[in-house]
Short mmCIF file of C-alpha atoms in Angstrom, two decimals:
data_model
loop_
_atom_site.label_atom_id
_atom_site.label_comp_id
_atom_site.label_asym_id
_atom_site.label_seq_id
_atom_site.Cartn_x
_atom_site.Cartn_y
_atom_site.Cartn_z
CA MET A 1 28.52 -12.08 -3.98
CA VAL A 2 32.28 -12.39 -4.42
CA GLU A 3 31.70 -14.43 -7.57
CA ALA A 4 29.56 -11.65 -9.08
CA TRP A 5 32.19 -9.08 -8.10
CA ALA A 6 34.96 -11.24 -9.54
CA ASN A 7 33.13 -11.66 -12.83
CA ARG A 8 32.34 -7.95 -13.04
CA HIS A 9 35.93 -6.91 -12.45
CA SER A 10 37.46 -9.73 -14.50
CA LYS A 11 39.52 -11.03 -11.62
CA ASN A 12 41.30 -14.29 -12.28
CA ILE A 13 40.09 -15.99 -9.15
CA PRO A 14 39.83 -19.78 -9.26
CA GLU A 15 36.32 -20.98 -8.57
CA LEU A 16 37.58 -23.11 -5.69
CA GLU A 17 38.60 -19.90 -3.90
CA HIS A 18 35.14 -18.37 -4.20
CA ALA A 19 33.95 -20.27 -1.13
CA PRO A 20 35.32 -20.45 1.39
CA THR A 21 36.92 -17.22 0.37
CA ILE A 22 40.42 -16.24 1.42
CA PRO A 23 41.54 -13.04 3.22
CA SER A 24 43.22 -11.51 0.18
CA ILE A 25 40.01 -11.77 -1.85
CA ILE A 26 37.91 -10.25 0.94
CA SER A 27 40.42 -7.42 1.32
CA ALA A 28 40.39 -6.77 -2.42
CA PHE A 29 36.59 -6.82 -2.41
CA ILE A 30 36.46 -4.22 0.39
CA SER A 31 39.08 -2.10 -1.37
CA THR A 32 36.97 -2.08 -4.54
CA LEU A 33 33.90 -0.89 -2.62
CA THR A 34 35.82 1.72 -0.61
CA GLY A 35 35.27 5.24 -1.88
CA SER A 36 32.10 4.31 -3.75
CA TYR A 37 29.79 3.28 -0.91
CA SER A 38 29.09 4.38 2.63
CA GLY A 39 30.87 2.61 5.46
CA SER A 40 27.61 1.04 6.64
CA THR A 41 26.90 -0.36 3.17
CA VAL A 42 30.34 -1.95 2.93
CA SER A 43 29.92 -3.32 6.45
CA ASN A 44 26.56 -4.84 5.52
CA TYR A 45 28.10 -6.55 2.50
CA ILE A 46 30.90 -8.05 4.57
CA ASN A 47 28.62 -9.13 7.39
CA SER A 48 26.29 -10.84 4.95
CA MET A 49 29.25 -12.72 3.49
CA ARG A 50 30.34 -13.78 6.97
CA VAL A 51 26.83 -14.99 7.81
CA TRP A 52 26.66 -16.90 4.52
CA HIS A 53 29.88 -18.70 5.41
CA THR A 54 28.57 -19.53 8.88
CA VAL A 55 25.23 -20.83 7.59
CA HIS A 56 27.01 -23.12 5.13
CA GLY A 57 29.53 -24.36 7.67
CA LEU A 58 32.48 -22.70 5.95
CA GLU A 59 35.44 -21.08 7.62
CA TRP A 60 35.55 -17.28 7.68
CA ALA A 61 39.25 -16.61 7.23
CA LEU A 62 39.38 -12.89 7.98
CA ASN A 63 39.74 -12.19 11.70
CA ASP A 64 37.83 -9.45 13.49
CA ASN A 65 40.79 -7.10 13.85
CA GLU A 66 41.49 -7.18 10.12
CA THR A 67 37.82 -6.72 9.31
CA ASP A 68 37.45 -3.76 11.68
CA ALA A 69 40.56 -2.07 10.29
CA LEU A 70 39.39 -2.42 6.70
CA LEU A 71 35.88 -1.23 7.51
CA LYS A 72 37.21 1.82 9.35
CA VAL A 73 39.15 2.79 6.25
CA ALA A 74 36.07 2.22 4.10
CA SER A 75 34.04 4.45 6.41
CA SER A 76 36.63 7.24 6.42
CA LEU A 77 36.82 7.23 2.61
CA ALA A 78 33.07 7.09 2.02
CA PRO A 79 31.87 9.59 -0.61
CA PRO A 80 30.35 12.77 0.86
CA GLN A 81 27.01 12.14 -0.86
CA SER A 82 26.64 8.89 1.07
CA LYS A 83 26.40 10.79 4.36
CA ARG A 84 23.44 12.89 5.34
CA PRO A 85 23.38 15.41 8.17
CA PRO A 86 21.01 14.51 11.01
CA HIS A 87 17.52 15.95 10.69
CA GLU A 88 16.20 18.28 13.33
CA PRO A 89 13.67 16.56 15.59
CA TYR A 90 10.02 17.54 15.59
CA THR A 91 9.35 19.94 18.44
CA VAL A 92 6.23 21.45 19.96
CA ASN A 93 7.12 24.86 18.51
CA MET A 94 7.62 23.35 15.06
CA LEU A 95 4.23 21.64 15.12
CA VAL A 96 2.54 24.81 16.40
CA SER A 97 4.09 26.66 13.47
CA ILE A 98 2.83 24.02 11.03
CA ARG A 99 -0.65 24.21 12.54
CA SER A 100 -0.76 27.97 11.97
CA HIS A 101 -0.44 27.33 8.23
CA LEU A 102 -3.19 24.71 8.06
CA ASN A 103 -6.88 25.03 7.37
CA LEU A 104 -8.32 22.29 9.54
CA THR A 105 -11.59 22.29 7.63
CA SER A 106 -9.64 21.03 4.60
CA PRO A 107 -9.72 17.21 4.34
CA LEU A 108 -6.02 17.01 3.53
CA HIS A 109 -4.96 19.45 6.24
CA ALA A 110 -7.14 17.74 8.83
CA ALA A 111 -5.61 14.35 8.00
CA VAL A 112 -2.05 15.71 7.98
CA PHE A 113 -2.46 17.39 11.35
CA ALA A 114 -4.07 14.32 12.93
CA CYS A 115 -1.25 12.17 11.60
CA LEU A 116 1.44 14.56 12.84
CA THR A 117 0.04 14.90 16.34
CA THR A 118 -0.59 11.17 16.65
CA ALA A 119 2.95 10.35 15.49
CA PHE A 120 4.38 12.99 17.84
CA TYR A 121 2.57 11.94 21.01
CA THR A 122 2.86 8.20 20.38
CA THR A 123 6.52 8.57 19.29
CA ALA A 124 5.64 6.55 16.19
CA CYS A 125 7.33 6.67 12.82
CA ILE A 126 5.34 8.50 10.14
CA GLY A 127 5.62 5.39 7.97
CA GLU A 128 3.74 3.38 10.60
CA LEU A 129 0.69 5.62 10.17
CA THR A 130 0.78 6.22 6.42
CA ILE A 131 0.95 4.26 3.19
CA LYS A 132 3.04 4.93 0.11
CA THR A 133 0.31 4.68 -2.52
CA LEU A 134 -3.44 4.14 -2.71
CA PRO A 135 -3.15 0.62 -4.24
CA SER A 136 -0.69 -0.44 -1.53
CA PHE A 137 -3.32 -0.23 1.22
CA ASN A 138 -3.88 -3.60 2.87
CA PRO A 139 -6.37 -3.71 5.77
CA LEU A 140 -4.49 -6.68 7.23
CA HIS A 141 -1.25 -4.69 7.41
CA HIS A 142 -2.22 -1.03 7.77
CA ILE A 143 -4.02 0.88 10.48
CA LYS A 144 -7.75 1.56 10.08
CA PRO A 145 -10.38 3.44 12.11
CA SER A 146 -11.54 0.06 13.42
CA ASP A 147 -8.07 -0.34 15.00
CA VAL A 148 -8.60 2.72 17.21
CA ARG A 149 -10.23 2.37 20.62
CA THR A 150 -10.51 4.16 23.95
CA GLU A 151 -8.91 2.52 26.98
CA TRP A 152 -7.86 3.34 30.53
CA ASP A 153 -4.31 3.04 31.80
CA CYS A 154 -3.28 1.57 35.15
CA GLN A 155 -3.84 4.94 36.83
CA GLY A 156 -7.33 5.32 35.44
CA ASN A 157 -6.43 7.88 32.79
CA VAL A 158 -8.28 7.76 29.48
CA VAL A 159 -6.01 6.97 26.53
CA THR A 160 -6.68 6.43 22.85
CA ASN A 161 -5.05 3.25 21.61
CA PHE A 162 -3.99 2.63 18.00
CA HIS A 163 -3.31 -0.95 16.98
CA LEU A 164 -0.77 -1.22 14.16
CA PRO A 165 -1.69 -4.58 12.57
CA ARG A 166 1.68 -5.52 11.11
CA LEU A 167 5.17 -4.05 11.11
CA LYS A 168 8.49 -5.25 9.74
CA LEU A 169 9.90 -5.72 13.25
CA ALA A 170 6.57 -6.66 14.81
CA PRO A 171 4.76 -9.11 12.50
CA GLU A 172 2.03 -9.59 15.09
CA GLY A 173 1.52 -5.84 15.34
CA LYS A 174 1.86 -3.46 18.26
CA ASP A 175 -0.17 -0.87 20.13
CA ILE A 176 0.63 2.82 20.49
CA ASN A 177 -1.41 5.41 22.36
CA TRP A 178 -1.75 8.99 23.45
CA ALA A 179 -3.76 10.89 26.04
CA LYS A 180 -5.58 14.17 25.64
CA GLN A 181 -3.25 17.18 25.88
CA ASN A 182 -3.76 20.82 26.72
CA GLY A 183 -3.04 23.42 24.07
CA PRO A 184 -3.21 23.69 20.27
CA LEU A 185 -1.54 20.32 19.65
CA ASP A 186 -4.11 18.19 21.44
CA PRO A 187 -4.06 14.90 19.46
CA HIS A 188 -7.57 14.06 20.64
CA GLU A 189 -9.00 17.24 19.16
CA ALA A 190 -6.95 16.80 15.97
CA PHE A 191 -8.05 13.19 15.49
CA ASP A 192 -11.69 13.99 16.31
CA ASN A 193 -11.60 16.82 13.76
CA HIS A 194 -10.11 14.47 11.17
CA LEU A 195 -12.92 11.96 11.71
CA LYS A 196 -15.55 14.69 11.34
CA VAL A 197 -13.99 16.23 8.21
CA ASN A 198 -13.01 13.04 6.37
CA SER A 199 -15.46 10.45 7.76
CA PRO A 200 -13.25 7.42 7.01
CA LEU A 201 -15.03 4.08 6.90
CA PRO A 202 -14.09 1.47 9.55
CA MET A 203 -12.05 -0.60 7.08
CA ASP A 204 -10.44 2.37 5.29
CA HIS A 205 -6.95 3.54 6.01
CA PHE A 206 -7.30 5.63 9.14
CA SER A 207 -6.29 8.87 7.40
CA PRO A 208 -7.98 9.16 3.99
CA THR A 209 -8.06 12.60 2.42
CA VAL A 210 -9.98 14.20 -0.41
CA MET A 211 -8.02 15.75 -3.27
CA GLU A 212 -10.05 15.61 -6.49
CA GLU A 213 -11.04 12.12 -5.31
CA ILE A 214 -10.70 10.13 -2.10
CA THR A 215 -7.05 9.16 -1.68
CA LYS A 216 -4.91 7.85 1.11
CA LEU A 217 -2.53 10.07 3.02
CA SER A 218 1.04 9.31 1.91
CA PRO A 219 4.43 10.18 3.45
CA ARG A 220 5.06 12.45 0.45
CA ALA A 221 1.96 14.52 1.16
CA ASN A 222 2.71 14.56 4.86
CA SER A 223 6.24 15.84 4.29
CA SER A 224 5.11 18.69 2.05
CA ARG A 225 5.64 22.17 3.38
CA PRO A 226 2.46 23.75 4.74
CA SER A 227 2.61 26.45 2.06
CA GLN A 228 2.46 23.74 -0.60
CA LEU A 229 -0.66 22.09 0.77
CA PRO A 230 -3.86 23.05 -1.07
#
């Protein structure tokens, strides 16, 4: 990494000093990144360099105090466009408002609402229930109707369980579930309606929709404003 940076910026750094690198080079590297990248990006670069040194049995010359001081400066001078304000969380009122704009007899709307309510009541990430593109669907990695089953919890309550086959942080998959709720956001009613309207096959993605042809629900469609949905 330092070698690529050195070559790009035409630094006259002897190759023997590329690894193990010396504090002055690391400091210069951080200084070059400061103001152009977010603090977290600079920190990731430096941490990856430190890990590389450790893996190869090389001494990491910069001590923690120096590293922290440099990274604090990098964070304070990060360009404004590298920072995004926190998004408002999904709330019951927000989802009720979205529902009022949906036609739940529409295949797309039915799938969107089922996905939203399932993500909300299972506290799942939208990306865990959707796919980016139709060709990217992999039944070994993505949730399908055959991965959904009814179970009972330890108190005897009926819950609907969704098995997510494979995740980045859970290669063996994980289970999420919800129980029937009272009111307009009942995930059971939303999911049942989705199954009736879209009739996904057992090995399909669990939320296919119909828009000119059968497609798979994507995060882009799911993040569209209700007024933009057909």
